[in-house]
Short mmCIF file of C-alpha atoms in Angstrom, two decimals:
data_model
loop_
_atom_site.label_atom_id
_atom_site.label_comp_id
_atom_site.label_asym_id
_atom_site.label_seq_id
_atom_site.Cartn_x
_atom_site.Cartn_y
_atom_site.Cartn_z
CA MET R 1 -14.57 -3.40 -0.34
CA ASN R 2 -11.55 -1.47 -1.58
CA LEU R 3 -9.83 1.68 -0.37
CA LEU R 4 -11.56 3.95 -2.87
CA SER R 5 -15.03 2.87 -1.81
CA CYS R 6 -13.96 3.20 1.83
CA ALA R 7 -12.88 6.78 1.31
CA ARG R 8 -16.01 7.61 -0.68
CA ASP R 9 -18.31 6.03 1.90
CA HIS R 10 -16.45 7.75 4.71
CA LYS R 11 -16.89 11.12 2.99
CA ALA R 12 -20.59 10.41 2.48
CA ALA R 13 -20.86 9.50 6.16
CA GLN R 14 -19.29 12.81 7.11
CA ILE R 15 -21.81 14.67 4.97
CA GLY R 16 -24.61 12.78 6.72
CA ARG R 17 -25.97 10.61 3.91
CA LEU R 18 -25.50 7.38 5.82
CA ARG R 19 -27.14 6.25 9.03
CA SER R 20 -25.15 6.26 12.25
CA THR R 21 -24.93 2.46 12.37
CA SER R 22 -23.55 2.42 8.86
CA GLN R 23 -21.04 5.11 9.81
CA SER R 24 -19.63 3.09 12.66
CA TRP R 25 -19.46 -0.02 10.45
CA LYS R 26 -17.59 1.87 7.73
CA ARG R 27 -15.20 3.35 10.29
CA PHE R 28 -14.57 -0.14 11.66
CA THR R 29 -14.03 -1.85 8.28
CA CYS R 30 -12.12 0.99 6.61
CA GLY R 31 -9.80 1.29 9.58
CA ARG R 32 -8.56 -2.21 8.83
CA PHE R 33 -7.22 -1.14 5.41
CA SER R 34 -5.05 1.71 6.66
CA VAL R 35 -2.42 1.49 9.38
CA SER R 36 -2.65 5.17 10.25
CA GLY R 37 -6.35 5.71 9.60
CA LEU R 38 -8.34 7.63 7.06
CA ARG R 39 -6.91 11.05 7.99
CA VAL R 40 -3.58 10.48 6.25
CA MET R 41 -4.63 7.88 3.69
CA GLY R 42 -4.16 10.31 0.77
CA LEU R 43 -0.64 11.19 1.89
CA ALA R 44 0.24 7.53 2.42
CA MET R 45 -1.08 6.51 -1.00
CA GLY R 46 0.78 9.41 -2.64
CA LEU R 47 4.05 8.42 -0.98
CA ILE R 48 3.55 4.79 -1.98
CA SER R 49 2.85 5.82 -5.57
CA ALA R 50 5.89 8.12 -5.69
CA GLY R 51 8.12 5.43 -4.19
CA HIS R 52 6.87 2.91 -6.71
CA ALA R 53 7.58 5.29 -9.59
CA VAL R 54 11.13 5.99 -8.38
CA GLY R 55 11.76 2.27 -7.85
CA ALA R 56 10.41 1.39 -11.29
CA ALA R 57 12.61 4.00 -12.98
CA ALA R 58 15.69 2.96 -11.02
CA GLY R 59 15.02 -0.73 -11.69
CA ALA R 60 14.70 -0.21 -15.42
CA PHE R 61 17.84 1.92 -15.56
CA LEU R 62 19.95 -0.43 -13.43
CA GLY R 63 18.64 -3.49 -15.26
CA GLY R 64 19.71 -1.97 -18.57
CA TYR R 65 23.07 -0.99 -17.09
CA LEU R 66 23.68 -4.53 -15.81
CA PHE R 67 22.77 -5.93 -19.22
CA ASP R 68 25.12 -3.50 -20.98
CA ILE R 69 27.98 -4.55 -18.71
CA SER R 70 27.48 -8.34 -18.91
CA LEU R 71 25.47 -8.75 -22.15
CA ARG R 72 23.38 -11.34 -20.29
CA TYR R 73 20.23 -11.15 -18.22
CA ASP R 74 21.51 -13.44 -15.44
CA TRP R 75 22.58 -10.58 -13.16
CA VAL R 76 19.40 -8.67 -13.86
CA TRP R 77 17.21 -11.61 -12.80
CA THR R 78 19.40 -12.45 -9.81
CA SER R 79 19.41 -8.88 -8.52
CA SER R 80 15.64 -8.54 -8.99
CA VAL R 81 14.99 -11.74 -7.02
CA VAL R 82 17.35 -10.65 -4.22
CA LEU R 83 15.83 -7.17 -4.03
CA SER R 84 12.30 -8.60 -4.02
CA GLY R 85 13.23 -10.94 -1.17
CA LEU R 86 14.78 -8.02 0.74
CA ALA R 87 11.65 -5.91 0.23
CA GLY R 88 9.46 -8.76 1.46
CA PHE R 89 11.64 -9.16 4.54
CA ILE R 90 11.43 -5.43 5.32
CA VAL R 91 7.65 -5.49 4.96
CA SER R 92 7.44 -8.49 7.30
CA LEU R 93 9.20 -6.41 9.97
CA LEU R 94 6.54 -3.70 9.90
CA GLY R 95 4.12 -3.85 12.78
CA VAL R 96 0.41 -3.58 12.14
CA ARG R 97 -1.56 -1.39 14.51
CA ARG R 98 -5.20 -2.37 14.63
CA ALA R 99 -7.87 0.26 15.10
CA PRO R 100 -9.71 -0.16 18.39
CA LEU R 101 -13.04 -1.91 18.10
CA PRO R 102 -16.10 0.29 18.61
CA ALA R 103 -17.68 -0.01 22.03
CA ALA R 104 -20.75 -2.22 22.28
CA ALA R 105 -23.96 -0.27 22.68
#
């Protein structure tokens, strides 16, 4: 199950096309994909997409600049590996908040 099907199924559940047991299951499983829930998923995905676009543009520009300075790709590869390791470290510091489990009936 991916995020798009989660959002679509959640919207269908709000409209009333799914049974109540299916609604609670979707809320439980979809809540695991998003740290802040389905309410702000669109904003979160938009910010992630915008950040990725800015990073991709900056990476291409700075990679070309480093190549123009040194006429070698060594610094480009080294800086990309270091920045990727730094990004992975920052992500590992993020805490994951789990959605509370639905109460047993």
